[in-house]
Amino acid sequence: TAYPDSNSQFYKDQQMMEEVMERDYDRSLDDNLCMVWEQDSLDETNQPETWVKSNPILDLSPEKHDQLMKSLLSERDTKMANGSLPEFQNKSLNMWLQVKQNKYLDLDDINRAAVDDAPIDIDGRECYVGFDKSNFSDDTSIAFVFPYLDNDKPRYYVKQHSWVPLARAQNNVVLKEKQDGINYRDAEKRGFCDIAKNDYGYIDDGAVFDWLMAYVEAHKLKVKYFCYDKWGLSKMIGWIEQKTDWNTMPVKNVIQNLNEPTADLRKQFDTGTIRYDHDPIIAYSLKNAVLYGNNNGVKIDKEKATTKIDFVDALIDAWYTAMFHFDDISLEKFDAKNPFSGMSNDDINDYFTNDFSF
């Protein structure tokens, strides 16, 4: 049976077996058996004659068929009437969905955005950076948003890197993995995170800063904005402002500020303009994100303390400025008296080197 939570081990096993079957030539896991009964499409919700796909006992006998079908039809009609049809599709048709009423993204949109190969080469590209500082057992995350054009259509490639503290998990990565539901050791091998290595299990701000500087330098990135939670105090902010010429943007963690980037990012996932690597931390965080709202709008939240949405928080911060990239809107305060207002030091140097003549 498909569970309401797609972060379950069964869903991971099903995905793994599907990938193995697609690579049938290598004959790996030939001693495993994978049998799944589910509908092929949500459109089949209104095609009861196809429900045997997810309910094989319908074919056991005519009596069994009539009895079960009557029950299924009644449940579907009831759920449809009270607005909870996804619960029926999830439980009775075995369709993997984000069935929570306050879910942020649909599971299909999350899966569709994941790609095997990077859509662009990030070297030398403009990007927007979001930073979410860890708090107690939370991860520290940096999100990168790379805008690009695909046949003149705006697209966004998203990457992340996280730092995993062990201080609240007895400095034990196995316990931390069980608490969070993420295989951090595998993610670290694949380059998606760093696990705390010191005796106390804390994340060192200096290590995070050094990694970011080295990454930006290695890929020659042009950081348009570095965005961060205004109330998330960190040495990182001071170092960024004093040691780089990046534009920094503090983002207040209140609904009035976060409503627009939260809603716009959701629309981008829904319309298929977002792409990200098969990164387990990204996928897990997106699945865990739920919406909290009031009369002023909505923002991202999580349902329990151990749930990880740190990457999403960092991404929303980056999206606060990235969503304007293709709209020809500058968030900088332009100084009419300064001819170099809005230009980085590199841009100014390039101007005098290549464009200006005496």
XYZ file of N, CA and C in Angstrom, residues 89-238:
450
model
N -7.068 8.216 -3.625
C -6.113 7.870 -4.664
C -4.841 7.269 -4.076
N -4.451 7.774 -2.923
C -3.246 7.297 -2.257
C -3.461 5.924 -1.621
N -4.525 5.784 -0.873
C -4.744 4.567 -0.106
C -5.335 3.430 -0.930
N -6.334 3.725 -1.761
C -7.063 2.671 -2.459
C -6.582 2.421 -3.884
N -5.966 3.418 -4.504
C -5.436 3.235 -5.861
C -3.916 3.127 -5.875
N -3.323 3.177 -4.664
C -1.870 3.006 -4.512
C -1.060 4.000 -5.329
N -1.504 5.244 -5.388
C -0.758 6.289 -6.077
C 0.043 7.077 -5.046
N 1.351 7.212 -5.287
C 2.182 7.984 -4.368
C 1.893 9.470 -4.561
N 1.376 10.112 -3.521
C 1.017 11.526 -3.575
C 1.427 12.198 -2.277
N 1.533 13.516 -2.341
C 1.657 14.305 -1.114
C 0.229 14.616 -0.668
N -0.328 13.787 0.228
C -1.754 13.897 0.535
C -2.060 14.866 1.673
N -1.040 15.426 2.287
C -1.282 16.391 3.353
C -1.994 17.611 2.792
N -2.979 18.074 3.522
C -3.743 19.217 3.053
C -2.882 20.471 2.935
N -1.845 20.562 3.788
C -0.998 21.756 3.786
C 0.336 21.518 3.093
N 0.409 20.519 2.223
C 1.655 20.225 1.511
C 2.064 21.434 0.666
N 3.372 21.611 0.507
C 3.869 22.730 -0.297
C 3.911 22.372 -1.775
N 4.432 21.179 -2.089
C 4.579 20.770 -3.483
C 3.979 19.384 -3.702
N 3.523 19.131 -4.919
C 3.071 17.807 -5.301
C 4.278 16.912 -5.551
N 4.133 15.649 -5.208
C 5.235 14.703 -5.372
C 5.672 14.603 -6.826
N 4.722 14.619 -7.757
C 5.070 14.544 -9.184
C 5.943 15.723 -9.609
N 5.663 16.915 -9.082
C 6.460 18.090 -9.429
C 7.873 17.986 -8.869
N 7.991 17.424 -7.651
C 9.306 17.237 -7.045
C 10.133 16.249 -7.861
N 9.517 15.135 -8.223
C 10.236 14.103 -8.987
C 10.580 14.576 -10.394
N 9.664 15.318 -11.012
C 9.892 15.777 -12.383
C 11.074 16.737 -12.473
N 11.320 17.485 -11.398
C 12.388 18.493 -11.420
C 13.779 17.874 -11.308
N 13.867 16.633 -10.817
C 15.168 15.978 -10.642
C 15.711 15.492 -11.977
N 16.997 15.755 -12.232
C 17.613 15.373 -13.507
C 18.888 14.568 -13.267
N 19.180 13.679 -14.198
C 20.411 12.887 -14.104
C 21.630 13.696 -14.527
N 21.455 14.553 -15.528
C 22.558 15.356 -16.043
C 22.246 16.838 -15.872
N 23.229 17.601 -15.456
C 23.045 19.046 -15.270
C 22.617 19.692 -16.583
N 21.599 20.528 -16.559
C 21.126 21.166 -17.797
C 22.075 22.226 -18.328
N 22.979 22.725 -17.469
C 23.916 23.765 -17.877
C 25.262 23.537 -17.208
N 26.288 24.163 -17.749
C 27.591 24.231 -17.096
C 27.576 25.496 -16.238
N 27.754 25.343 -14.939
C 27.613 26.500 -14.039
C 28.823 27.419 -14.073
N 29.945 26.998 -14.629
C 31.172 27.798 -14.602
C 30.952 29.161 -15.255
N 31.317 30.196 -14.502
C 31.242 31.558 -15.020
C 29.844 32.151 -15.024
N 28.870 31.463 -14.464
C 27.486 31.934 -14.545
C 27.096 32.819 -13.364
N 26.066 33.628 -13.603
C 25.456 34.399 -12.525
C 24.624 33.458 -11.655
N 24.607 33.753 -10.364
C 23.809 32.924 -9.464
C 23.349 33.744 -8.264
N 22.361 33.212 -7.589
C 21.830 33.783 -6.356
C 22.057 32.751 -5.259
N 22.528 33.211 -4.102
C 22.890 32.305 -3.017
C 22.001 32.567 -1.809
N 21.446 31.500 -1.257
C 20.663 31.592 -0.030
C 21.354 30.837 1.078
N 21.316 31.365 2.290
C 22.040 30.775 3.421
C 21.098 30.576 4.594
N 21.076 29.349 5.130
C 20.274 29.043 6.319
C 21.184 28.456 7.378
N 21.335 29.177 8.465
C 22.228 28.778 9.561
C 21.566 27.727 10.439
N 22.342 26.699 10.822
C 21.797 25.631 11.649
C 21.450 26.142 13.037
N 20.427 25.521 13.610
C 19.995 25.850 14.959
C 19.799 24.542 15.712
N 20.655 24.276 16.690
C 20.628 23.036 17.448
C 20.890 21.840 16.517
N 19.853 21.047 16.203
C 20.051 19.839 15.396
C 19.824 20.079 13.914
N 19.452 21.293 13.525
C 19.210 21.584 12.113
C 20.515 21.578 11.319
N 20.382 21.301 10.028
C 21.537 21.398 9.139
C 21.774 22.860 8.768
N 23.010 23.175 8.421
C 23.321 24.459 7.795
C 23.316 24.229 6.293
N 22.587 25.062 5.542
C 22.449 24.835 4.109
C 22.743 26.093 3.306
N 23.379 25.889 2.165
C 23.583 26.945 1.183
C 22.908 26.499 -0.110
N 22.042 27.335 -0.638
C 21.337 27.038 -1.882
C 21.829 27.959 -2.984
N 21.993 27.402 -4.176
C 22.397 28.180 -5.349
C 21.284 28.124 -6.384
N 20.945 29.282 -6.947
C 19.975 29.346 -8.033
C 20.678 29.910 -9.262
N 20.706 29.120 -10.347
C 21.343 29.534 -11.594
C 20.269 29.766 -12.657
N 19.932 31.018 -12.967
C 18.964 31.268 -14.048
C 19.617 30.992 -15.403
N 18.846 30.445 -16.329
C 19.351 30.232 -17.687
C 18.169 30.188 -18.648
N 18.473 30.269 -19.927
C 17.436 30.233 -20.952
C 17.501 28.915 -21.713
N 16.351 28.326 -21.955
C 16.238 27.117 -22.739
C 15.268 27.402 -23.886
N 15.828 27.575 -25.082
C 15.001 28.016 -26.226
C 14.257 29.309 -25.899
N 15.004 30.232 -25.310
C 14.498 31.559 -24.949
C 13.463 31.524 -23.823
N 13.311 30.386 -23.166
C 12.374 30.286 -22.045
C 13.143 30.276 -20.725
N 12.726 31.084 -19.747
C 13.427 31.143 -18.460
C 13.397 29.798 -17.735
N 14.538 29.389 -17.243
C 14.659 28.166 -16.460
C 15.595 28.435 -15.282
N 15.564 27.539 -14.286
C 16.409 27.709 -13.106
C 16.994 26.351 -12.708
N 18.307 26.340 -12.536
C 19.010 25.142 -12.068
C 19.396 25.390 -10.613
N 19.024 24.464 -9.742
C 19.210 24.641 -8.301
C 20.186 23.597 -7.773
N 21.129 24.052 -6.951
C 22.071 23.163 -6.280
C 22.129 23.542 -4.803
N 22.700 22.653 -3.995
C 22.819 22.944 -2.573
C 24.024 22.235 -1.987
N 24.457 22.705 -0.835
C 25.428 21.984 -0.018
C 25.047 22.206 1.436
N 25.086 21.130 2.226
C 24.677 21.208 3.627
C 25.782 20.725 4.545
N 25.728 21.198 5.779
C 26.639 20.767 6.835
C 25.792 20.158 7.947
N 26.149 18.947 8.350
C 25.305 18.153 9.236
C 25.910 18.095 10.635
N 25.259 18.694 11.642
C 25.775 18.644 13.009
C 25.402 17.320 13.680
N 26.244 16.862 14.584
C 25.968 15.625 15.321
C 25.856 15.859 16.820
N 25.918 17.127 17.227
C 25.951 17.454 18.654
C 24.708 16.978 19.394
N 23.549 16.980 18.727
C 22.310 16.552 19.369
C 21.977 15.103 19.038
N 22.953 14.380 18.488
C 22.753 12.969 18.159
C 23.887 12.131 18.733
N 24.395 12.554 19.920
C 25.465 11.837 20.619
C 26.712 11.677 19.755
N 26.873 12.637 18.808
C 28.014 12.615 17.892
C 28.059 11.301 17.100
N 26.871 10.780 16.802
C 26.738 9.494 16.119
C 25.962 9.695 14.827
N 26.627 9.517 13.695
C 25.980 9.781 12.414
C 24.860 8.791 12.128
N 24.985 7.549 12.614
C 23.927 6.552 12.404
C 22.654 6.989 13.108
N 22.787 7.467 14.342
C 21.627 7.961 15.084
C 21.031 9.186 14.395
N 21.893 10.059 13.902
C 21.427 11.250 13.192
C 20.639 10.867 11.942
N 21.118 9.872 11.205
C 20.421 9.420 10.004
C 19.046 8.861 10.340
N 18.948 8.139 11.445
C 17.659 7.590 11.859
C 16.704 8.691 12.304
N 17.238 9.702 12.971
C 16.407 10.822 13.423
C 15.841 11.598 12.241
N 16.675 11.837 11.243
C 16.282 12.718 10.133
C 15.721 11.965 8.933
N 16.021 10.666 8.822
C 15.544 9.908 7.676
C 16.336 10.152 6.407
N 17.591 10.595 6.546
C 18.444 10.882 5.392
C 19.751 10.090 5.530
N 20.189 9.460 4.467
C 21.469 8.751 4.460
C 22.570 9.779 4.206
N 23.022 10.406 5.288
C 24.009 11.482 5.159
C 25.360 10.963 4.657
N 25.717 9.741 5.039
C 27.015 9.227 4.617
C 27.058 9.048 3.099
N 25.970 8.566 2.534
C 25.910 8.438 1.078
C 25.900 9.817 0.417
N 25.139 10.753 1.013
C 25.084 12.111 0.454
C 26.449 12.782 0.499
N 27.220 12.523 1.564
C 28.563 13.102 1.667
C 29.478 12.517 0.595
N 29.399 11.210 0.358
C 30.214 10.586 -0.690
C 29.911 11.185 -2.053
N 28.664 11.581 -2.264
C 28.245 12.134 -3.558
C 28.455 13.643 -3.641
N 29.017 14.226 -2.574
C 29.385 15.641 -2.608
C 28.281 16.609 -2.252
N 27.193 16.125 -1.633
C 26.069 16.991 -1.323
C 26.111 17.566 0.091
N 26.997 17.077 0.953
C 27.040 17.586 2.328
C 28.376 17.258 2.969
N 28.613 17.880 4.109
C 29.744 17.568 4.972
C 29.202 17.237 6.353
N 29.639 16.138 6.924
C 29.222 15.735 8.272
C 30.251 16.247 9.265
N 29.773 16.798 10.382
C 30.671 17.358 11.403
C 31.691 16.305 11.837
N 32.956 16.686 11.825
C 34.033 15.742 12.144
C 34.706 16.044 13.490
N 34.397 17.194 14.121
C 35.071 17.529 15.369
C 34.487 16.720 16.533
N 35.175 16.774 17.669
C 34.792 15.955 18.827
C 33.446 16.346 19.415
N 32.966 17.552 19.111
C 31.728 18.031 19.733
C 30.527 17.967 18.787
N 30.768 17.741 17.512
C 29.673 17.580 16.568
C 29.036 18.872 16.107
N 29.733 19.993 16.287
C 29.173 21.278 15.878
C 29.676 21.679 14.484
N 28.901 22.562 13.848
C 29.285 23.093 12.551
C 30.134 24.335 12.739
N 31.275 24.363 12.094
C 32.199 25.488 12.199
C 31.904 26.503 11.091
N 31.566 27.735 11.479
C 31.256 28.774 10.498
C 32.422 29.014 9.544
N 33.638 28.922 10.061
C 34.807 29.152 9.231
C 34.910 28.133 8.109
N 34.571 26.886 8.407
C 34.614 25.837 7.390
C 33.569 26.081 6.304
N 32.400 26.562 6.726
C 31.328 26.866 5.771
C 31.753 28.014 4.857
N 32.317 29.068 5.445
C 32.767 30.227 4.673
C 33.869 29.834 3.696
N 34.840 29.073 4.179
C 35.950 28.654 3.308
C 35.437 27.808 2.145
N 34.479 26.910 2.417
C 33.936 26.072 1.350
C 33.247 26.941 0.300
N 32.449 27.899 0.754
C 31.717 28.757 -0.176
C 32.679 29.574 -1.030
N 33.705 30.148 -0.413
C 34.662 30.950 -1.173
C 35.396 30.086 -2.210
N 35.778 28.877 -1.807
C 36.494 27.989 -2.720
C 35.586 27.549 -3.871
N 34.314 27.298 -3.578
C 33.368 26.853 -4.604
C 33.121 27.966 -5.625
N 32.907 29.174 -5.122
C 32.681 30.313 -6.015
C 33.903 30.570 -6.880
N 35.090 30.475 -6.288
C 36.327 30.720 -7.034
C 36.575 29.615 -8.063
N 36.333 28.361 -7.658
C 36.596 27.239 -8.556
C 35.720 27.296 -9.804
N 34.490 27.758 -9.633
C 33.548 27.804 -10.765
C 33.392 29.216 -11.349
N 34.183 30.157 -10.826
C 34.151 31.531 -11.344
C 32.718 32.086 -11.350
N 32.002 31.858 -10.260
C 30.601 32.273 -10.189
C 30.476 33.775 -9.986
N 29.461 34.343 -10.587
C 29.139 35.760 -10.417
C 27.933 35.854 -9.500
N 28.209 36.068 -8.224
C 27.137 36.087 -7.221
C 26.391 37.409 -7.293
N 25.139 37.334 -7.706
C 24.310 38.538 -7.808
C 23.860 39.016 -6.428
N 23.429 38.071 -5.614
C 22.990 38.398 -4.255
C 23.291 37.231 -3.334
N 23.676 37.567 -2.123
C 23.789 36.599 -1.032
C 22.674 36.938 -0.053
N 21.698 36.044 0.071
C 20.503 36.316 0.888
C 20.500 35.422 2.125
N 20.068 35.977 3.231
C 20.114 35.229 4.481
C 18.993 35.684 5.414
N 18.651 34.822 6.345
C 17.644 35.131 7.349
C 18.157 36.284 8.218
N 17.421 37.376 8.246
C 17.871 38.567 8.961
C 18.102 38.288 10.436
N 17.314 37.360 10.996
C 17.423 37.084 12.436
C 18.297 35.870 12.735
N 18.925 35.319 11.712
C 19.814 34.191 11.929
C 21.248 34.669 12.049
N 21.670 35.042 13.246
C 22.997 35.610 13.457
C 24.087 34.591 13.139
N 25.118 35.038 12.433
C 26.218 34.153 12.075
C 27.433 34.985 11.697
N 28.609 34.465 12.015
C 29.838 35.131 11.604
C 29.915 35.202 10.075
N 29.238 34.271 9.416
C 29.251 34.230 7.957
C 28.857 35.564 7.344
N 27.845 36.191 7.915
C 27.325 37.428 7.340
C 28.397 38.516 7.371
N 29.058 38.652 8.520
C 30.115 39.644 8.641
C 31.251 39.389 7.677
